[in-house]
Amino acid sequence: MKIHLAAAAIVFLAAALLNVGTVQWLFLVLAVSLVMAAELLNTAVEAVVDLVSPEAHPLAKRAKDAAAGAVLVTAGFAVVTGCIIFYIPVTDWLSSW
């Protein structure tokens, strides 16, 4: 979660510095919110699985892996969203040097 928060802070700072548009801001906030929500749900699933099944069990592993997979999918969406949104502003900024 700390890594996701740090990444979100960097993304929001970059968006502010590069003056991205309102719609792009909405997509960035959506992507960050989805990742944070998935991370919180992953934490909840892991806590419940550990409570119900303190010993190793194949179904417990599947539940934890599925919850972690949800975080991975939302993080992938966030990366793709960021690449699409920042591509033009970053290339414009780099070409101005």
mmCIF file of N, CA and C in Angstrom:
data_model
loop_
_atom_site.group_PDB
_atom_site.id
_atom_site.type_symbol
_atom_site.label_atom_id
_atom_site.label_comp_id
_atom_site.label_asym_id
_atom_site.label_seq_id
_atom_site.Cartn_x
_atom_site.Cartn_y
_atom_site.Cartn_z
ATOM 1 N N MET A 1 0.832 -1.200 0.000
ATOM 2 C CA MET A 1 0.000 0.000 0.000
ATOM 3 C C MET A 1 0.873 1.260 0.000
ATOM 4 N N LYS A 2 1.991 1.220 0.724
ATOM 5 C CA LYS A 2 2.878 2.391 0.764
ATOM 6 C C LYS A 2 3.427 2.704 -0.629
ATOM 7 N N ILE A 3 3.749 1.651 -1.375
ATOM 8 C CA ILE A 3 4.276 1.846 -2.734
ATOM 9 C C ILE A 3 3.204 2.468 -3.626
ATOM 10 N N HIS A 4 1.967 1.985 -3.491
ATOM 11 C CA HIS A 4 0.872 2.538 -4.294
ATOM 12 C C HIS A 4 0.621 4.006 -3.937
ATOM 13 N N LEU A 5 0.691 4.343 -2.659
ATOM 14 C CA LEU A 5 0.496 5.736 -2.247
ATOM 15 C C LEU A 5 1.608 6.628 -2.781
ATOM 16 N N ALA A 6 2.834 6.149 -2.728
ATOM 17 C CA ALA A 6 3.957 6.931 -3.261
ATOM 18 C C ALA A 6 3.804 7.122 -4.767
ATOM 19 N N ALA A 7 3.434 6.055 -5.470
ATOM 20 C CA ALA A 7 3.230 6.154 -6.917
ATOM 21 C C ALA A 7 2.102 7.132 -7.237
ATOM 22 N N ALA A 8 1.028 7.091 -6.469
ATOM 23 C CA ALA A 8 -0.097 8.004 -6.688
ATOM 24 C C ALA A 8 0.340 9.451 -6.488
ATOM 25 N N ALA A 9 1.139 9.709 -5.465
ATOM 26 C CA ALA A 9 1.620 11.064 -5.219
ATOM 27 C C ALA A 9 2.476 11.557 -6.388
ATOM 28 N N ILE A 10 3.329 10.696 -6.908
ATOM 29 C CA ILE A 10 4.179 11.062 -8.049
ATOM 30 C C ILE A 10 3.325 11.337 -9.285
ATOM 31 N N VAL A 11 2.337 10.480 -9.514
ATOM 32 C CA VAL A 11 1.451 10.649 -10.675
ATOM 33 C C VAL A 11 0.681 11.961 -10.574
ATOM 34 N N PHE A 12 0.131 12.251 -9.408
ATOM 35 C CA PHE A 12 -0.641 13.477 -9.252
ATOM 36 C C PHE A 12 0.252 14.717 -9.368
ATOM 37 N N LEU A 13 1.465 14.636 -8.850
ATOM 38 C CA LEU A 13 2.401 15.749 -8.991
ATOM 39 C C LEU A 13 2.759 15.958 -10.459
ATOM 40 N N ALA A 14 3.042 14.877 -11.171
ATOM 41 C CA ALA A 14 3.372 14.977 -12.601
ATOM 42 C C ALA A 14 2.194 15.536 -13.389
ATOM 43 N N ALA A 15 0.993 15.095 -13.057
ATOM 44 C CA ALA A 15 -0.194 15.598 -13.758
ATOM 45 C C ALA A 15 -0.359 17.097 -13.536
ATOM 46 N N ALA A 16 -0.081 17.546 -12.330
ATOM 47 C CA ALA A 16 -0.194 18.975 -12.043
ATOM 48 C C ALA A 16 0.886 19.764 -12.784
ATOM 49 N N LEU A 17 2.105 19.253 -12.787
ATOM 50 C CA LEU A 17 3.205 19.954 -13.451
ATOM 51 C C LEU A 17 3.045 19.988 -14.971
ATOM 52 N N LEU A 18 2.459 18.933 -15.522
ATOM 53 C CA LEU A 18 2.288 18.852 -16.980
ATOM 54 C C LEU A 18 0.943 19.399 -17.451
ATOM 55 N N ASN A 19 0.158 19.914 -16.518
ATOM 56 C CA ASN A 19 -1.128 20.546 -16.845
ATOM 57 C C ASN A 19 -2.035 19.636 -17.677
ATOM 58 N N VAL A 20 -2.251 18.415 -17.219
ATOM 59 C CA VAL A 20 -3.157 17.533 -17.956
ATOM 60 C C VAL A 20 -4.587 18.033 -17.777
ATOM 61 N N GLY A 21 -5.450 17.668 -18.713
ATOM 62 C CA GLY A 21 -6.824 18.160 -18.730
ATOM 63 C C GLY A 21 -7.710 17.522 -17.674
ATOM 64 N N THR A 22 -8.906 18.054 -17.573
ATOM 65 C CA THR A 22 -9.866 17.594 -16.569
ATOM 66 C C THR A 22 -10.239 16.126 -16.761
ATOM 67 N N VAL A 23 -10.509 15.734 -17.991
ATOM 68 C CA VAL A 23 -10.886 14.339 -18.257
ATOM 69 C C VAL A 23 -9.735 13.402 -17.913
ATOM 70 N N GLN A 24 -8.514 13.819 -18.230
ATOM 71 C CA GLN A 24 -7.350 13.003 -17.896
ATOM 72 C C GLN A 24 -7.196 12.876 -16.383
ATOM 73 N N TRP A 25 -7.446 13.961 -15.669
ATOM 74 C CA TRP A 25 -7.415 13.916 -14.204
ATOM 75 C C TRP A 25 -8.433 12.894 -13.679
ATOM 76 N N LEU A 26 -9.620 12.913 -14.270
ATOM 77 C CA LEU A 26 -10.648 11.965 -13.823
ATOM 78 C C LEU A 26 -10.199 10.517 -14.012
ATOM 79 N N PHE A 27 -9.574 10.229 -15.148
ATOM 80 C CA PHE A 27 -9.081 8.872 -15.379
ATOM 81 C C PHE A 27 -7.939 8.517 -14.432
ATOM 82 N N LEU A 28 -7.073 9.471 -14.135
ATOM 83 C CA LEU A 28 -5.995 9.203 -13.181
ATOM 84 C C LEU A 28 -6.551 8.920 -11.788
ATOM 85 N N VAL A 29 -7.511 9.726 -11.362
ATOM 86 C CA VAL A 29 -8.132 9.506 -10.046
ATOM 87 C C VAL A 29 -8.860 8.159 -10.029
ATOM 88 N N LEU A 30 -9.549 7.818 -11.112
ATOM 89 C CA LEU A 30 -10.221 6.522 -11.198
ATOM 90 C C LEU A 30 -9.217 5.376 -11.086
ATOM 91 N N ALA A 31 -8.132 5.464 -11.830
ATOM 92 C CA ALA A 31 -7.132 4.397 -11.809
ATOM 93 C C ALA A 31 -6.523 4.237 -10.418
ATOM 94 N N VAL A 32 -6.159 5.346 -9.796
ATOM 95 C CA VAL A 32 -5.571 5.283 -8.454
ATOM 96 C C VAL A 32 -6.586 4.743 -7.453
ATOM 97 N N SER A 33 -7.821 5.185 -7.554
ATOM 98 C CA SER A 33 -8.865 4.713 -6.634
ATOM 99 C C SER A 33 -9.110 3.217 -6.779
ATOM 100 N N LEU A 34 -9.125 2.731 -8.009
ATOM 101 C CA LEU A 34 -9.314 1.298 -8.228
ATOM 102 C C LEU A 34 -8.179 0.484 -7.622
ATOM 103 N N VAL A 35 -6.960 0.943 -7.790
ATOM 104 C CA VAL A 35 -5.815 0.223 -7.224
ATOM 105 C C VAL A 35 -5.898 0.220 -5.694
ATOM 106 N N MET A 36 -6.205 1.356 -5.106
ATOM 107 C CA MET A 36 -6.310 1.437 -3.641
ATOM 108 C C MET A 36 -7.445 0.549 -3.119
ATOM 109 N N ALA A 37 -8.583 0.573 -3.801
ATOM 110 C CA ALA A 37 -9.707 -0.268 -3.382
ATOM 111 C C ALA A 37 -9.352 -1.745 -3.499
ATOM 112 N N ALA A 38 -8.695 -2.135 -4.586
ATOM 113 C CA ALA A 38 -8.291 -3.531 -4.756
ATOM 114 C C ALA A 38 -7.284 -3.938 -3.681
ATOM 115 N N GLU A 39 -6.371 -3.036 -3.345
ATOM 116 C CA GLU A 39 -5.376 -3.329 -2.300
ATOM 117 C C GLU A 39 -6.054 -3.514 -0.946
ATOM 118 N N LEU A 40 -7.038 -2.679 -0.644
ATOM 119 C CA LEU A 40 -7.772 -2.823 0.617
ATOM 120 C C LEU A 40 -8.561 -4.129 0.657
ATOM 121 N N LEU A 41 -9.201 -4.476 -0.455
ATOM 122 C CA LEU A 41 -9.928 -5.749 -0.510
ATOM 123 C C LEU A 41 -8.975 -6.937 -0.395
ATOM 124 N N ASN A 42 -7.814 -6.833 -1.007
ATOM 125 C CA ASN A 42 -6.811 -7.888 -0.900
ATOM 126 C C ASN A 42 -6.393 -8.078 0.563
ATOM 127 N N THR A 43 -6.174 -6.986 1.256
ATOM 128 C CA THR A 43 -5.801 -7.052 2.671
ATOM 129 C C THR A 43 -6.914 -7.701 3.491
ATOM 130 N N ALA A 44 -8.159 -7.336 3.197
ATOM 131 C CA ALA A 44 -9.293 -7.921 3.920
ATOM 132 C C ALA A 44 -9.408 -9.416 3.659
ATOM 133 N N VAL A 45 -9.276 -9.825 2.402
ATOM 134 C CA VAL A 45 -9.352 -11.254 2.060
ATOM 135 C C VAL A 45 -8.240 -12.021 2.759
ATOM 136 N N GLU A 46 -7.035 -11.497 2.740
ATOM 137 C CA GLU A 46 -5.923 -12.183 3.395
ATOM 138 C C GLU A 46 -6.147 -12.309 4.895
ATOM 139 N N ALA A 47 -6.684 -11.267 5.526
ATOM 140 C CA ALA A 47 -6.948 -11.317 6.965
ATOM 141 C C ALA A 47 -8.016 -12.364 7.300
ATOM 142 N N VAL A 48 -9.077 -12.396 6.510
ATOM 143 C CA VAL A 48 -10.146 -13.372 6.759
ATOM 144 C C VAL A 48 -9.650 -14.796 6.519
ATOM 145 N N VAL A 49 -8.894 -14.990 5.455
ATOM 146 C CA VAL A 49 -8.363 -16.326 5.164
ATOM 147 C C VAL A 49 -7.432 -16.772 6.291
ATOM 148 N N ASP A 50 -6.587 -15.891 6.782
ATOM 149 C CA ASP A 50 -5.686 -16.240 7.880
ATOM 150 C C ASP A 50 -6.461 -16.555 9.156
ATOM 151 N N LEU A 51 -7.570 -15.865 9.376
ATOM 152 C CA LEU A 51 -8.395 -16.119 10.555
ATOM 153 C C LEU A 51 -9.096 -17.470 10.465
ATOM 154 N N VAL A 52 -9.654 -17.752 9.306
ATOM 155 C CA VAL A 52 -10.441 -18.979 9.124
ATOM 156 C C VAL A 52 -9.540 -20.201 8.953
ATOM 157 N N SER A 53 -8.418 -20.024 8.277
ATOM 158 C CA SER A 53 -7.544 -21.149 7.971
ATOM 159 C C SER A 53 -6.093 -20.786 8.319
ATOM 160 N N PRO A 54 -5.744 -20.849 9.626
ATOM 161 C CA PRO A 54 -4.387 -20.456 10.007
ATOM 162 C C PRO A 54 -3.300 -21.388 9.448
ATOM 163 N N GLU A 55 -3.657 -22.633 9.177
ATOM 164 C CA GLU A 55 -2.695 -23.561 8.576
ATOM 165 C C GLU A 55 -2.798 -23.469 7.050
ATOM 166 N N ALA A 56 -1.745 -23.924 6.386
ATOM 167 C CA ALA A 56 -1.720 -23.875 4.918
ATOM 168 C C ALA A 56 -2.814 -24.764 4.336
ATOM 169 N N HIS A 57 -3.515 -24.255 3.352
ATOM 170 C CA HIS A 57 -4.577 -25.015 2.685
ATOM 171 C C HIS A 57 -4.629 -24.546 1.231
ATOM 172 N N PRO A 58 -4.835 -25.476 0.284
ATOM 173 C CA PRO A 58 -4.865 -25.079 -1.131
ATOM 174 C C PRO A 58 -5.944 -24.041 -1.458
ATOM 175 N N LEU A 59 -7.105 -24.145 -0.828
ATOM 176 C CA LEU A 59 -8.163 -23.162 -1.098
ATOM 177 C C LEU A 59 -7.813 -21.790 -0.525
ATOM 178 N N ALA A 60 -7.130 -21.773 0.598
ATOM 179 C CA ALA A 60 -6.690 -20.503 1.171
ATOM 180 C C ALA A 60 -5.701 -19.832 0.225
ATOM 181 N N LYS A 61 -4.811 -20.621 -0.335
ATOM 182 C CA LYS A 61 -3.844 -20.087 -1.291
ATOM 183 C C LYS A 61 -4.551 -19.534 -2.524
ATOM 184 N N ARG A 62 -5.557 -20.242 -3.024
ATOM 185 C CA ARG A 62 -6.297 -19.776 -4.201
ATOM 186 C C ARG A 62 -6.999 -18.451 -3.932
ATOM 187 N N ALA A 63 -7.594 -18.335 -2.743
ATOM 188 C CA ALA A 63 -8.290 -17.092 -2.389
ATOM 189 C C ALA A 63 -7.305 -15.926 -2.320
ATOM 190 N N LYS A 64 -6.166 -16.147 -1.683
ATOM 191 C CA LYS A 64 -5.158 -15.087 -1.581
ATOM 192 C C LYS A 64 -4.586 -14.736 -2.953
ATOM 193 N N ASP A 65 -4.341 -15.751 -3.774
ATOM 194 C CA ASP A 65 -3.810 -15.496 -5.117
ATOM 195 C C ASP A 65 -4.800 -14.728 -5.981
ATOM 196 N N ALA A 66 -6.082 -15.061 -5.857
ATOM 197 C CA ALA A 66 -7.109 -14.358 -6.635
ATOM 198 C C ALA A 66 -7.199 -12.889 -6.209
ATOM 199 N N ALA A 67 -7.143 -12.635 -4.910
ATOM 200 C CA ALA A 67 -7.201 -11.257 -4.417
ATOM 201 C C ALA A 67 -5.959 -10.474 -4.872
ATOM 202 N N ALA A 68 -4.808 -11.115 -4.819
ATOM 203 C CA ALA A 68 -3.583 -10.452 -5.291
ATOM 204 C C ALA A 68 -3.649 -10.220 -6.801
ATOM 205 N N GLY A 69 -4.257 -11.134 -7.523
ATOM 206 C CA GLY A 69 -4.434 -10.976 -8.965
ATOM 207 C C GLY A 69 -5.299 -9.774 -9.300
ATOM 208 N N ALA A 70 -6.309 -9.530 -8.479
ATOM 209 C CA ALA A 70 -7.163 -8.353 -8.691
ATOM 210 C C ALA A 70 -6.360 -7.068 -8.553
ATOM 211 N N VAL A 71 -5.450 -7.043 -7.599
ATOM 212 C CA VAL A 71 -4.581 -5.871 -7.436
ATOM 213 C C VAL A 71 -3.694 -5.719 -8.670
ATOM 214 N N LEU A 72 -3.162 -6.829 -9.159
ATOM 215 C CA LEU A 72 -2.299 -6.789 -10.332
ATOM 216 C C LEU A 72 -3.052 -6.265 -11.563
ATOM 217 N N VAL A 73 -4.271 -6.716 -11.751
ATOM 218 C CA VAL A 73 -5.077 -6.268 -12.897
ATOM 219 C C VAL A 73 -5.350 -4.768 -12.808
ATOM 220 N N THR A 74 -5.737 -4.293 -11.629
ATOM 221 C CA THR A 74 -6.017 -2.862 -11.502
ATOM 222 C C THR A 74 -4.739 -2.031 -11.629
ATOM 223 N N ALA A 75 -3.631 -2.552 -11.129
ATOM 224 C CA ALA A 75 -2.363 -1.842 -11.283
ATOM 225 C C ALA A 75 -1.966 -1.784 -12.763
ATOM 226 N N GLY A 76 -2.211 -2.852 -13.500
ATOM 227 C CA GLY A 76 -1.952 -2.848 -14.940
ATOM 228 C C GLY A 76 -2.802 -1.813 -15.651
ATOM 229 N N PHE A 77 -4.074 -1.725 -15.275
ATOM 230 C CA PHE A 77 -4.960 -0.700 -15.838
ATOM 231 C C PHE A 77 -4.408 0.694 -15.539
ATOM 232 N N ALA A 78 -3.926 0.894 -14.322
ATOM 233 C CA ALA A 78 -3.385 2.199 -13.939
ATOM 234 C C ALA A 78 -2.142 2.548 -14.762
ATOM 235 N N VAL A 79 -1.288 1.571 -14.999
ATOM 236 C CA VAL A 79 -0.078 1.812 -15.790
ATOM 237 C C VAL A 79 -0.448 2.180 -17.228
ATOM 238 N N VAL A 80 -1.352 1.426 -17.826
ATOM 239 C CA VAL A 80 -1.768 1.713 -19.203
ATOM 240 C C VAL A 80 -2.427 3.093 -19.281
ATOM 241 N N THR A 81 -3.280 3.390 -18.317
ATOM 242 C CA THR A 81 -3.933 4.705 -18.276
ATOM 243 C C THR A 81 -2.894 5.813 -18.183
ATOM 244 N N GLY A 82 -1.924 5.639 -17.297
ATOM 245 C CA GLY A 82 -0.870 6.641 -17.151
ATOM 246 C C GLY A 82 -0.058 6.816 -18.417
ATOM 247 N N CYS A 83 0.271 5.718 -19.078
ATOM 248 C CA CYS A 83 1.041 5.804 -20.330
ATOM 249 C C CYS A 83 0.270 6.563 -21.403
ATOM 250 N N ILE A 84 -1.022 6.292 -21.508
ATOM 251 C CA ILE A 84 -1.848 6.984 -22.506
ATOM 252 C C ILE A 84 -1.951 8.475 -22.184
ATOM 253 N N ILE A 85 -2.188 8.787 -20.923
ATOM 254 C CA ILE A 85 -2.392 10.184 -20.533
ATOM 255 C C ILE A 85 -1.105 10.986 -20.605
ATOM 256 N N PHE A 86 0.005 10.400 -20.179
ATOM 257 C CA PHE A 86 1.254 11.162 -20.092
ATOM 258 C C PHE A 86 2.086 11.136 -21.369
ATOM 259 N N TYR A 87 1.750 10.315 -22.335
ATOM 260 C CA TYR A 87 2.586 10.180 -23.527
ATOM 261 C C TYR A 87 2.810 11.530 -24.228
ATOM 262 N N ILE A 88 1.739 12.190 -24.606
ATOM 263 C CA ILE A 88 1.858 13.452 -25.349
ATOM 264 C C ILE A 88 2.470 14.564 -24.490
ATOM 265 N N PRO A 89 1.992 14.782 -23.248
ATOM 266 C CA PRO A 89 2.630 15.845 -22.458
ATOM 267 C C PRO A 89 4.127 15.615 -22.215
ATOM 268 N N VAL A 90 4.520 14.380 -21.990
ATOM 269 C CA VAL A 90 5.941 14.108 -21.738
ATOM 270 C C VAL A 90 6.757 14.277 -23.011
ATOM 271 N N THR A 91 6.240 13.786 -24.148
ATOM 272 C CA THR A 91 6.984 13.962 -25.401
ATOM 273 C C THR A 91 7.075 15.448 -25.769
ATOM 274 N N ASP A 92 6.025 16.201 -25.534
ATOM 275 C CA ASP A 92 6.064 17.650 -25.779
ATOM 276 C C ASP A 92 7.104 18.322 -24.883
ATOM 277 N N TRP A 93 7.126 17.940 -23.619
ATOM 278 C CA TRP A 93 8.078 18.513 -22.667
ATOM 279 C C TRP A 93 9.513 18.173 -23.065
ATOM 280 N N LEU A 94 9.732 16.911 -23.465
ATOM 281 C CA LEU A 94 11.081 16.501 -23.871
ATOM 282 C C LEU A 94 11.537 17.181 -25.157
ATOM 283 N N SER A 95 10.603 17.393 -26.080
ATOM 284 C CA SER A 95 10.983 18.036 -27.350
ATOM 285 C C SER A 95 11.241 19.530 -27.176
ATOM 286 N N SER A 96 10.758 20.104 -26.088
ATOM 287 C CA SER A 96 10.992 21.536 -25.843
ATOM 288 C C SER A 96 12.397 21.806 -25.309
ATOM 289 N N TRP A 97 13.142 20.777 -25.010
ATOM 290 C CA TRP A 97 14.505 20.957 -24.488
ATOM 291 C C TRP A 97 15.396 21.279 -25.607
#
